[in-house]
């Protein structure tokens, strides 16, 4: 049974034929963990919580900095110095107190990743470094969970859904199928080094949230077997087709990696 508060809160979503009460119930019973509560993680968290996803986990070890606020709009000036995971939880519960928020104010590692990610139906990678991206991808393959991925650089962004069934009914690629090896250390500057257009994370993070909700609801065509590219300067989107690599060491037909590894070493750090 739905309470009056739930009906009022989710009414505009529930009247969509593709969602309905059944879809809203699926969201209520669903669980998602978001790795990273920075530029990308903030809009993902806001929209998943607002949509009524029943359980949302936040994995984030950093504290709020003043330089975050031009793009991480979940936080306020008074939050500077606070752990991001706890500050995010406070704001998200103010947005929707009906949702369970789990916080992990730790660094995701090969030792804790499987334990942290295992309880959730879906994983969203909103991290900002290559060791974490490879770690999250490999953990999702081992746990057989779909992964929503996003990344940004200055004015450009990309979104995909990895390790999930394509519209053709085939298992889609994982992150390693697209990027078998990490770039050389120092070849890709961080946001702190290269800068980032403040609204870019909002656009890309919202697209990631949309993909996550599509996967949870089982509607539309998630970006499985596809990579969506966004150029904010030109206002253009491009969609590239991807295929699973049968020789991928993690998700391939004869995978050779059956456990998590040292990802700092793998990325040459």
Tab-separated table of C-alpha atoms in Angstrom:
chain	number	residue	atom	x	y	z
A	1	UNK	CA	0.000	0.000	0.000
A	2	UNK	CA	1.147	3.496	-0.800
A	3	UNK	CA	0.954	6.269	1.766
A	4	UNK	CA	-0.497	9.641	0.840
A	5	UNK	CA	2.978	11.150	1.135
A	6	UNK	CA	4.387	8.623	-1.328
A	7	UNK	CA	1.535	9.139	-3.780
A	8	UNK	CA	1.960	12.915	-3.634
A	9	UNK	CA	5.742	12.753	-3.872
A	10	UNK	CA	5.988	10.331	-6.813
A	11	UNK	CA	2.739	11.130	-8.630
A	12	UNK	CA	4.290	12.819	-11.683
A	13	UNK	CA	6.550	9.806	-12.164
A	14	UNK	CA	3.958	7.141	-11.455
A	15	UNK	CA	1.552	8.443	-14.090
A	16	UNK	CA	4.111	7.669	-16.786
A	17	UNK	CA	2.882	4.506	-18.563
A	18	UNK	CA	6.433	3.129	-18.577
A	19	UNK	CA	6.648	3.458	-14.781
A	20	UNK	CA	3.252	3.209	-13.107
A	21	UNK	CA	2.740	1.911	-9.557
A	22	UNK	CA	4.570	-1.315	-10.441
A	23	UNK	CA	7.664	0.549	-11.580
A	24	UNK	CA	7.619	2.801	-8.547
A	25	UNK	CA	7.437	-0.283	-6.362
A	26	UNK	CA	10.497	-1.657	-8.161
A	27	UNK	CA	12.382	1.530	-7.373
A	28	UNK	CA	11.262	1.386	-3.747
A	29	UNK	CA	12.684	-2.130	-3.438
A	30	UNK	CA	15.854	-1.356	-5.404
A	31	UNK	CA	19.298	-0.530	-4.083
A	32	UNK	CA	22.107	1.435	-5.726
A	33	UNK	CA	25.598	2.264	-4.514
A	34	UNK	CA	27.359	5.339	-5.908
A	35	UNK	CA	31.150	5.382	-5.803
A	36	UNK	CA	32.129	9.027	-5.483
A	37	UNK	CA	30.083	11.954	-4.164
A	38	UNK	CA	31.831	14.667	-6.158
A	39	UNK	CA	30.878	16.394	-9.389
A	40	UNK	CA	29.280	13.351	-11.026
A	41	UNK	CA	28.068	11.652	-7.879
A	42	UNK	CA	26.113	14.662	-6.630
A	43	UNK	CA	23.489	14.792	-9.437
A	44	UNK	CA	23.313	10.994	-9.548
A	45	UNK	CA	22.543	10.859	-5.834
A	46	UNK	CA	20.059	13.720	-5.970
A	47	UNK	CA	17.990	12.208	-8.753
A	48	UNK	CA	18.083	8.615	-7.500
A	49	UNK	CA	16.947	9.726	-4.048
A	50	UNK	CA	14.319	12.070	-5.476
A	51	UNK	CA	13.000	9.261	-7.702
A	52	UNK	CA	12.430	7.030	-4.686
A	53	UNK	CA	15.153	4.392	-4.975
A	54	UNK	CA	14.696	2.632	-1.644
A	55	UNK	CA	18.318	2.188	-0.592
A	56	UNK	CA	21.262	4.304	-1.731
A	57	UNK	CA	24.871	3.827	-0.697
A	58	UNK	CA	27.549	6.525	-0.847
A	59	UNK	CA	31.245	5.606	-1.013
A	60	UNK	CA	33.341	8.749	-0.521
A	61	UNK	CA	36.364	9.410	1.691
A	62	UNK	CA	36.982	13.103	0.908
A	63	UNK	CA	35.841	16.200	2.772
A	64	UNK	CA	34.029	19.178	1.254
A	65	UNK	CA	36.382	21.862	-0.063
A	66	UNK	CA	35.563	25.397	-1.133
A	67	UNK	CA	36.808	24.605	-4.658
A	68	UNK	CA	34.111	21.892	-4.938
A	69	UNK	CA	31.169	24.241	-4.646
A	70	UNK	CA	31.098	25.635	-8.197
A	71	UNK	CA	29.980	22.222	-9.477
A	72	UNK	CA	29.034	20.032	-6.482
A	73	UNK	CA	25.812	21.848	-5.716
A	74	UNK	CA	24.567	19.427	-3.069
A	75	UNK	CA	26.954	21.086	-0.621
A	76	UNK	CA	26.958	24.606	0.850
A	77	UNK	CA	29.643	26.890	2.209
A	78	UNK	CA	28.856	25.760	5.733
A	79	UNK	CA	29.715	22.178	4.757
A	80	UNK	CA	33.365	22.979	3.988
A	81	UNK	CA	35.534	20.644	6.042
A	82	UNK	CA	32.790	18.067	6.637
A	83	UNK	CA	33.059	14.494	5.316
A	84	UNK	CA	31.277	14.479	1.969
A	85	UNK	CA	29.427	11.228	2.623
A	86	UNK	CA	27.876	12.556	5.830
A	87	UNK	CA	27.109	16.006	4.407
A	88	UNK	CA	25.504	14.359	1.374
A	89	UNK	CA	23.406	12.069	3.560
A	90	UNK	CA	22.077	15.029	5.553
A	91	UNK	CA	21.052	16.935	2.424
A	92	UNK	CA	19.609	13.886	0.676
A	93	UNK	CA	17.447	12.922	3.645
A	94	UNK	CA	16.138	16.495	3.683
A	95	UNK	CA	15.199	15.967	0.033
A	96	UNK	CA	13.533	12.584	0.628
A	97	UNK	CA	13.355	11.130	4.153
A	98	UNK	CA	11.671	7.976	2.815
A	99	UNK	CA	14.954	6.632	1.405
A	100	UNK	CA	17.602	4.665	3.327
A	101	UNK	CA	21.054	6.237	2.928
A	102	UNK	CA	24.174	4.174	3.701
A	103	UNK	CA	27.533	5.938	4.005
A	104	UNK	CA	31.044	4.550	3.602
A	105	UNK	CA	33.583	7.245	4.430
A	106	UNK	CA	36.438	5.057	3.290
A	107	UNK	CA	38.652	4.581	0.290
A	108	UNK	CA	37.395	1.763	-1.924
A	109	UNK	CA	40.122	-0.879	-2.156
A	110	UNK	CA	40.605	-4.423	-3.385
A	111	UNK	CA	40.175	-5.525	0.230
A	112	UNK	CA	36.760	-3.924	0.866
A	113	UNK	CA	35.175	-3.455	-2.586
A	114	UNK	CA	33.352	-6.781	-2.830
A	115	UNK	CA	31.956	-6.455	0.686
A	116	UNK	CA	30.730	-2.895	0.124
A	117	UNK	CA	29.266	-3.381	-3.363
A	118	UNK	CA	27.739	-6.853	-2.885
A	119	UNK	CA	24.456	-5.830	-1.132
A	120	UNK	CA	23.341	-3.514	-3.961
A	121	UNK	CA	21.470	-4.233	-7.190
A	122	UNK	CA	23.345	-1.668	-9.267
A	123	UNK	CA	26.660	0.167	-9.043
A	124	UNK	CA	27.309	3.693	-10.320
A	125	UNK	CA	30.929	4.691	-10.893
A	126	UNK	CA	31.200	8.440	-10.326
A	127	UNK	CA	34.878	8.293	-9.370
A	128	UNK	CA	37.606	10.509	-10.793
A	129	UNK	CA	40.651	8.259	-11.063
A	130	UNK	CA	41.682	5.235	-13.090
A	131	UNK	CA	42.574	2.796	-10.286
A	132	UNK	CA	39.067	3.144	-8.852
A	133	UNK	CA	37.423	2.771	-12.265
A	134	UNK	CA	39.230	-0.491	-12.975
A	135	UNK	CA	38.576	-1.702	-9.441
A	136	UNK	CA	34.844	-0.970	-9.625
A	137	UNK	CA	34.557	-2.561	-13.063
A	138	UNK	CA	36.308	-5.760	-12.066
A	139	UNK	CA	34.319	-6.014	-8.837
A	140	UNK	CA	31.046	-5.630	-10.762
A	141	UNK	CA	32.026	-8.392	-13.196
A	142	UNK	CA	32.961	-10.711	-10.332
A	143	UNK	CA	29.706	-9.870	-8.514
A	144	UNK	CA	27.668	-10.028	-11.767
A	145	UNK	CA	26.230	-6.566	-11.301
A	146	UNK	CA	25.503	-3.908	-13.945
A	147	UNK	CA	27.645	-0.794	-13.812
A	148	UNK	CA	26.692	2.737	-14.853
A	149	UNK	CA	29.830	4.663	-15.792
A	150	UNK	CA	30.529	8.325	-16.421
A	151	UNK	CA	33.600	10.497	-16.824
A	152	UNK	CA	34.304	14.172	-17.522
A	153	UNK	CA	37.235	16.243	-18.753
A	154	UNK	CA	37.112	20.034	-19.087
A	155	UNK	CA	34.124	20.413	-21.493
A	156	UNK	CA	33.656	16.764	-22.515
A	157	UNK	CA	31.805	13.864	-20.921
A	158	UNK	CA	31.002	10.224	-21.580
A	159	UNK	CA	28.409	7.775	-20.245
A	160	UNK	CA	27.937	4.021	-20.657
A	161	UNK	CA	26.352	0.998	-18.999
A	162	UNK	CA	28.789	-1.872	-18.608
A	163	UNK	CA	28.269	-5.570	-17.983
A	164	UNK	CA	24.553	-5.440	-18.774
A	165	UNK	CA	22.353	-7.008	-21.424
A	166	UNK	CA	22.226	-5.071	-24.702
A	167	UNK	CA	18.921	-4.439	-26.528
A	168	UNK	CA	19.829	-7.503	-28.628
A	169	UNK	CA	19.888	-9.671	-25.515
A	170	UNK	CA	23.652	-10.190	-25.437
A	171	UNK	CA	25.910	-9.410	-22.489
A	172	UNK	CA	27.476	-6.023	-23.149
A	173	UNK	CA	31.121	-5.079	-22.695
A	174	UNK	CA	32.797	-4.101	-19.480
A	175	UNK	CA	35.046	-1.076	-18.933
A	176	UNK	CA	38.105	-3.174	-19.718
A	177	UNK	CA	36.711	-4.071	-23.140
A	178	UNK	CA	36.744	-0.355	-23.978
A	179	UNK	CA	39.963	0.536	-22.159
A	180	UNK	CA	42.094	-2.628	-21.842
A	181	UNK	CA	45.006	-0.706	-20.362
A	182	UNK	CA	45.128	2.520	-18.325
A	183	UNK	CA	46.813	5.580	-19.835
A	184	UNK	CA	50.406	6.284	-18.843
A	185	UNK	CA	50.637	7.951	-15.411
A	186	UNK	CA	50.307	11.732	-15.676
A	187	UNK	CA	49.060	11.707	-19.272
A	188	UNK	CA	45.464	12.586	-18.295
A	189	UNK	CA	45.301	15.625	-15.972
A	190	UNK	CA	42.822	15.634	-13.111
A	191	UNK	CA	40.104	18.276	-12.714
A	192	UNK	CA	42.358	20.015	-10.193
A	193	UNK	CA	45.048	20.267	-12.865
A	194	UNK	CA	43.033	20.795	-16.061
A	195	UNK	CA	39.871	22.465	-14.733
A	196	UNK	CA	36.249	21.565	-15.427
A	197	UNK	CA	33.226	23.447	-16.768
A	198	UNK	CA	30.992	23.792	-13.713
A	199	UNK	CA	27.745	22.590	-15.308
A	200	UNK	CA	29.314	19.647	-17.156
A	201	UNK	CA	29.057	17.231	-14.190
A	202	UNK	CA	25.370	18.122	-13.835
A	203	UNK	CA	24.671	17.154	-17.455
A	204	UNK	CA	26.695	13.953	-17.410
A	205	UNK	CA	25.604	12.981	-13.895
A	206	UNK	CA	21.950	13.442	-14.844
A	207	UNK	CA	22.470	11.160	-17.847
A	208	UNK	CA	24.035	8.589	-15.537
A	209	UNK	CA	21.048	8.812	-13.188
A	210	UNK	CA	18.700	8.321	-16.150
A	211	UNK	CA	20.587	5.189	-17.196
A	212	UNK	CA	20.497	3.841	-13.647
A	213	UNK	CA	16.732	4.356	-13.410
A	214	UNK	CA	16.184	2.722	-16.820
A	215	UNK	CA	18.146	-0.332	-15.710
A	216	UNK	CA	16.238	-0.576	-12.420
A	217	UNK	CA	12.861	-0.121	-14.112
A	218	UNK	CA	13.678	-2.340	-17.082
A	219	UNK	CA	12.512	0.278	-19.562
A	220	UNK	CA	13.914	1.862	-22.712
A	221	UNK	CA	17.315	1.051	-24.144
A	222	UNK	CA	20.117	1.487	-21.614
A	223	UNK	CA	23.531	2.433	-22.969
A	224	UNK	CA	24.738	-1.188	-22.870
A	225	UNK	CA	26.973	-1.804	-25.855
A	226	UNK	CA	27.200	1.940	-26.444
A	227	UNK	CA	29.220	4.953	-25.348
A	228	UNK	CA	27.520	8.348	-25.301
A	229	UNK	CA	29.851	11.319	-25.815
A	230	UNK	CA	28.901	14.895	-24.944
A	231	UNK	CA	30.717	18.037	-26.098
A	232	UNK	CA	29.476	20.995	-24.036
A	233	UNK	CA	31.245	23.617	-26.170
A	234	UNK	CA	29.615	22.428	-29.389
A	235	UNK	CA	26.374	21.294	-27.760
A	236	UNK	CA	26.666	17.932	-29.490
A	237	UNK	CA	26.099	14.305	-28.569
A	238	UNK	CA	27.610	11.306	-30.340
A	239	UNK	CA	26.823	7.647	-29.728
A	240	UNK	CA	29.387	4.951	-30.454
A	241	UNK	CA	28.670	1.223	-30.616
A	242	UNK	CA	30.731	-1.088	-28.410
A	243	UNK	CA	31.154	-4.849	-28.322
A	244	UNK	CA	32.310	-7.183	-25.613
A	245	UNK	CA	35.843	-8.405	-26.166
A	246	UNK	CA	35.807	-12.245	-26.068
A	247	UNK	CA	39.467	-12.090	-25.026
A	248	UNK	CA	38.877	-9.634	-22.162
A	249	UNK	CA	40.793	-10.931	-19.137
A	250	UNK	CA	37.886	-10.071	-16.816
A	251	UNK	CA	34.601	-10.638	-18.709
A	252	UNK	CA	35.872	-12.625	-21.716
A	253	UNK	CA	34.961	-16.169	-22.701
A	254	UNK	CA	38.042	-17.500	-20.928
A	255	UNK	CA	38.698	-14.882	-18.270
A	256	UNK	CA	42.101	-15.106	-16.639
A	257	UNK	CA	41.465	-12.741	-13.723
A	258	UNK	CA	39.233	-14.251	-11.068
A	259	UNK	CA	40.011	-11.858	-8.210
A	260	UNK	CA	40.727	-8.210	-7.541
A	261	UNK	CA	44.314	-7.041	-7.971
A	262	UNK	CA	46.527	-4.116	-6.952
A	263	UNK	CA	45.033	-1.347	-9.106
A	264	UNK	CA	47.547	1.300	-8.114
A	265	UNK	CA	50.269	-0.956	-9.495
A	266	UNK	CA	48.128	-1.862	-12.529
A	267	UNK	CA	47.819	1.854	-13.369
A	268	UNK	CA	51.538	2.422	-12.792
A	269	UNK	CA	51.089	4.666	-9.765
